[in-house]
Coordinates of N, CA and C in Angstrom, one line a residue:
M863 N -15.0 -0.8 10.6 CA -14.3 -0.5 11.5 C -12.6 -1.1 11.1
R864 N -11.9 0.1 11.1 CA -10.5 -0.5 10.6 C -9.3 -0.8 11.7
P865 N -8.7 -1.5 11.5 CA -7.5 -1.8 12.7 C -6.6 -0.4 13.0
N866 N -6.4 -0.3 14.1 CA -5.4 1.1 14.6 C -4.0 0.5 14.3
Y867 N -3.6 0.9 13.0 CA -2.3 0.6 12.8 C -1.2 1.3 13.3
K868 N -1.5 2.6 13.6 CA -0.7 3.1 14.6 C -0.4 2.6 16.0
R869 N -1.0 2.2 16.3 CA -1.0 1.4 17.9 C -0.7 0.1 17.7
I870 N -0.8 -0.6 16.8 CA -0.2 -2.1 16.2 C 1.4 -1.8 16.4
Y871 N 1.6 -0.9 15.3 CA 3.0 -0.6 14.9 C 4.0 -0.1 16.1
Q872 N 3.0 0.6 17.1 CA 3.7 1.3 18.2 C 4.0 0.2 19.2
D873 N 3.1 -0.9 19.3 CA 3.4 -2.1 20.2 C 4.4 -3.2 19.7
M874 N 4.3 -3.4 18.4 CA 5.3 -4.3 17.8 C 6.6 -3.4 17.9
L875 N 6.7 -2.2 17.7 CA 8.1 -1.8 17.9 C 8.6 -1.6 19.6
K876 N 7.7 -1.5 20.4 CA 7.8 -1.2 21.8 C 8.4 -2.8 22.1
M877 N 7.9 -3.7 21.5 CA 8.0 -4.8 22.3 C 9.7 -5.5 21.6
E878 N 9.8 -5.2 20.1 CA 10.9 -5.7 19.4 C 11.9 -4.6 19.1
Y879 N 11.8 -3.6 18.8 CA 12.8 -2.5 18.4 C 12.7 -1.2 19.3
P880 N 12.8 -1.1 20.4 CA 12.4 0.1 21.1 C 13.1 1.1 20.9
E881 N 14.2 1.1 20.1 CA 15.1 2.2 19.8 C 14.4 2.7 18.6
K882 N 13.8 2.2 17.9 CA 13.3 2.8 16.6 C 12.1 3.8 16.8
L883 N 11.4 3.5 18.2 CA 10.5 4.3 18.5 C 11.2 5.7 18.8
K884 N 12.1 6.0 19.1 CA 12.8 7.5 19.2 C 13.0 7.9 18.1
D885 N 13.2 7.2 17.1 CA 13.6 7.9 15.4 C 12.3 9.0 15.3
P886 N 12.5 10.3 15.1 CA 11.7 11.2 14.6 C 10.9 11.0 13.5
K887 N 11.7 10.3 12.2 CA 11.1 9.9 11.1 C 10.2 8.6 11.3
I888 N 10.5 7.8 12.2 CA 9.7 6.7 12.1 C 8.2 7.2 13.3
K889 N 8.5 8.0 13.8 CA 7.2 8.9 14.6 C 6.3 9.6 13.8
E890 N 7.0 10.3 12.9 CA 6.3 11.1 11.9 C 5.5 10.1 10.8
L891 N 6.1 9.0 10.5 CA 5.5 7.8 9.8 C 4.2 7.1 10.2
L892 N 4.4 7.2 11.3 CA 3.5 6.6 12.4 C 2.3 7.1 12.5
E893 N 2.1 8.7 12.2 CA 0.9 9.2 12.2 C 0.3 9.7 11.0
K894 N 1.2 8.9 9.9 CA 0.6 9.1 8.6 C 0.1 7.5 8.1
L895 N -0.4 6.8 8.8 CA -1.0 5.6 8.4 C -2.4 5.2 8.3
H896 N -2.8 6.3 7.1 CA -4.2 6.1 6.8 C -4.7 5.1 5.7
T897 N -4.2 4.9 4.6 CA -4.3 3.7 3.8 C -3.8 2.6 3.9
S898 N -4.2 1.5 3.2 CA -3.2 0.2 3.2 C -2.0 0.6 2.6
D899 N -2.2 1.4 1.4 CA -0.7 2.1 0.9 C 0.3 2.2 1.8
D900 N -0.1 3.2 2.9 CA 0.7 3.8 4.0 C 1.4 2.7 4.5
V901 N 0.6 1.9 4.9 CA 0.9 1.0 6.1 C 1.9 -0.1 5.1
L902 N 1.7 -0.3 4.1 CA 2.5 -1.3 3.4 C 4.1 -0.6 3.0
K903 N 3.8 0.7 2.8 CA 5.0 1.1 2.5 C 6.1 1.5 4.1
F904 N 5.3 1.8 4.9 CA 5.7 2.1 6.5 C 6.3 0.4 7.0
N905 N 5.7 -0.7 6.5 CA 6.0 -1.9 7.0 C 7.5 -2.2 6.0
E906 N 7.6 -1.9 4.9 CA 8.7 -2.1 4.1 C 9.6 -1.4 4.5
K907 N 9.5 -0.3 4.9 CA 10.8 0.6 5.5 C 11.2 -0.1 6.7
L908 N 10.3 -0.5 7.6 CA 10.8 -1.0 9.0 C 11.5 -2.6 8.6
F909 N 10.9 -3.3 8.1 CA 11.1 -4.7 7.9 C 11.8 -5.0 6.6
K910 N 12.6 -6.0 6.4 CA 12.5 -6.6 4.9 C 11.3 -7.6 4.5
Q911 N 11.3 -7.4 3.2 CA 9.9 -8.0 2.6 C 10.3 -9.4 2.5
S912 N 9.4 -10.4 3.1 CA 10.1 -11.6 2.8 C 8.6 -12.3 1.8
R913 N 9.0 -13.1 0.9 CA 7.9 -14.0 0.3 C 6.5 -14.1 1.0
E914 N 6.5 -14.4 1.9 CA 5.3 -15.1 2.8 C 4.4 -14.1 3.0
N915 N 5.1 -13.0 3.2 CA 4.3 -11.5 3.6 C 3.6 -11.3 2.5
Q916 N 3.8 -11.5 1.2 CA 3.5 -10.9 0.1 C 1.6 -11.3 0.1
K917 N 1.4 -12.9 0.5 CA 0.4 -13.6 0.4 C -0.5 -12.7 1.3
L918 N 0.0 -11.9 2.4 CA -1.2 -11.3 3.4 C -1.6 -10.0 3.3
K919 N -1.1 -9.7 2.0 CA -1.4 -8.6 1.6 C -3.0 -7.7 1.1
T920 N -3.5 -6.9 1.9 CA -4.5 -6.4 1.6 C -4.7 -5.0 1.2
Y921 N -5.5 -4.5 0.3 CA -5.5 -3.1 -0.2 C -7.0 -2.7 -0.2
D922 N -7.1 -1.3 0.1 CA -8.4 -0.7 0.1 C -8.7 -0.2 -1.1
K923 N -9.8 0.2 -0.8 CA -10.3 0.5 -2.4 C -9.6 2.0 -2.9
Q924 N -9.2 2.7 -2.2 CA -8.6 4.1 -2.7 C -7.1 3.6 -3.3
T925 N -6.4 2.7 -2.5 CA -5.2 2.2 -2.9 C -4.9 1.6 -4.6
M926 N -6.1 0.8 -4.8 CA -6.7 -0.1 -5.6 C -6.5 1.0 -6.9
L927 N -7.5 1.9 -6.6 CA -7.6 2.7 -7.7 C -6.5 3.8 -8.1
K928 N -5.9 3.9 -7.2 CA -4.4 4.7 -7.3 C -3.6 4.1 -8.0
L929 N -3.5 2.8 -7.8 CA -2.4 1.9 -8.5 C -3.0 1.7 -9.9
L930 N -4.2 1.4 -10.1 CA -4.8 1.4 -11.4 C -4.7 2.9 -12.1
Q931 N -4.8 3.8 -11.8 CA -4.5 5.1 -12.4 C -3.4 5.2 -12.8
Y932 N -2.3 5.0 -12.1 CA -0.9 5.0 -12.3 C -0.8 4.2 -13.5
Q933 N -1.1 3.1 -13.5 CA -0.8 2.2 -14.6 C -1.5 2.8 -16.0
K934 N -2.8 3.4 -15.8 CA -3.5 4.0 -17.0 C -2.8 5.1 -17.6
K935 N -2.2 5.9 -16.5 CA -1.7 7.4 -17.0 C -0.4 7.1 -17.6
H936 N 0.1 6.2 -17.1 CA 2.0 6.1 -17.6 C 1.8 5.0 -18.8
G937 N 0.7 4.3 -19.2 CA 0.6 3.4 -19.9 C 1.5 1.8 -20.2
H938 N 1.4 1.7 -18.4 CA 2.1 0.4 -18.3 C 1.4 -0.8 -18.3
S939 N 1.7 -1.8 -18.5 CA 1.2 -3.2 -18.9 C 1.0 -4.0 -17.5
T940 N 0.0 -4.7 -17.5 CA -0.6 -5.7 -16.4 C 0.8 -6.5 -15.7
S941 N 1.7 -6.8 -16.7 CA 2.8 -7.4 -16.3 C 3.6 -6.6 -15.8
Y942 N 4.0 -5.5 -16.1 CA 5.1 -4.4 -15.6 C 4.5 -4.1 -14.1
M943 N 3.1 -4.1 -13.8 CA 2.5 -3.5 -12.6 C 2.7 -4.9 -11.5
S944 N 2.3 -6.0 -12.3 CA 2.8 -7.0 -11.3 C 4.2 -7.2 -10.7
R945 N 4.9 -7.2 -11.5 CA 6.4 -7.1 -11.2 C 6.9 -5.9 -10.5
K946 N 6.5 -4.7 -10.6 CA 6.6 -3.7 -10.0 C 6.4 -3.8 -8.5
Y947 N 4.9 -3.9 -8.3 CA 4.4 -4.1 -6.8 C 4.1 -5.2 -6.3
K948 N 4.4 -6.2 -7.1 CA 4.2 -7.6 -6.6 C 3.0 -8.2 -6.1
I949 N 2.2 -7.8 -7.1 CA 0.8 -8.2 -7.3 C 0.5 -9.1 -8.3
S950 N -0.5 -10.0 -8.2 CA -0.9 -11.0 -9.2 C -1.1 -10.2 -10.4
R951 N -1.0 -10.6 -11.7 CA -1.8 -10.1 -13.0 C -3.2 -10.5 -12.9
T952 N -3.3 -11.5 -12.1 CA -5.0 -12.0 -11.6 C -5.7 -11.1 -11.1
T953 N -5.1 -10.6 -9.9 CA -5.6 -9.7 -9.0 C -5.7 -8.1 -9.7
L954 N -4.7 -7.6 -10.4 CA -4.7 -6.8 -11.0 C -5.9 -6.6 -12.1
S955 N -5.9 -7.5 -13.1 CA -7.2 -7.8 -13.9 C -8.4 -8.0 -13.1
K956 N -8.4 -8.2 -12.2 CA -9.8 -8.3 -11.3 C -10.1 -7.0 -11.1
W957 N -9.4 -6.3 -10.3 CA -9.5 -4.9 -9.9 C -9.9 -4.1 -10.9
K958 N -9.2 -4.0 -12.2 CA -9.9 -3.3 -13.3 C -11.3 -3.5 -14.0
G959 N -11.6 -5.0 -13.6 CA -13.1 -5.3 -13.8 C -14.1 -4.5 -12.7
M960 N -13.6 -4.7 -11.7 CA -14.4 -4.1 -10.4 C -14.5 -2.7 -10.3
F961 N -13.3 -1.8 -11.0 CA -13.4 -0.4 -10.9 C -13.3 0.1 -12.3
E962 N -13.9 -0.5 -13.4 CA -13.5 -0.4 -14.5 C -14.3 1.3 -14.9
E963 N -15.3 1.3 -14.5 CA -16.3 2.7 -14.6 C -16.1 3.9 -13.9
E964 N -15.7 3.5 -12.5 CA -15.1 4.4 -11.5 C -13.8 5.0 -12.1
L965 N -12.7 4.1 -12.5 CA -11.7 4.5 -13.4 C -11.7 5.3 -14.3
E966 N -12.6 5.0 -15.6 CA -12.7 6.0 -16.5 C -13.5 7.2 -16.0
N967 N -14.6 7.3 -15.0 CA -14.7 8.7 -14.7 C -14.0 9.5 -14.1
T968 N -13.0 9.1 -13.5 CA -11.8 9.5 -12.5 C -10.7 10.0 -13.5
M969 N -10.7 9.1 -14.7 CA -9.7 9.7 -15.8 C -10.3 10.7 -16.7
K970 N -11.5 10.9 -16.7 CA -11.9 11.9 -17.8 C -12.0 13.3 -16.8
N971 N -12.2 12.9 -15.4 CA -12.4 14.1 -14.6 C -10.7 14.9 -14.4
A972 N -9.7 14.2 -14.5 CA -8.5 14.3 -14.5 C -8.0 15.2 -15.7
G973 N -8.8 14.7 -16.7 CA -8.1 15.5 -17.8 C -8.7 16.9 -18.2
K974 N -9.9 17.1 -17.6 CA -10.7 18.3 -17.7 C -9.8 19.5 -16.9

């Protein structure tokens, strides 16, 4: 069971920034909160990122694979990805180990 991010953000906005709920772009983005990547992007657009929030990030499998595929496709180093997405190098390496086989299969299928 996943959290209902749309509802969570609607409640937060209603309490803190009711004027933002009237914005059609915000309404549209609220409808598209399906993956953790969507939620992080939405959160980044609404609020300024702080260092403390970085510690609370969580990623779903789909988002992890998407980031690893992007890294492999463009030949980026783990250090570069770490700086760009504010994820530790250790975490990226752990993901690579967890999804190595799945990542290889995905990349092979994309090349066909």
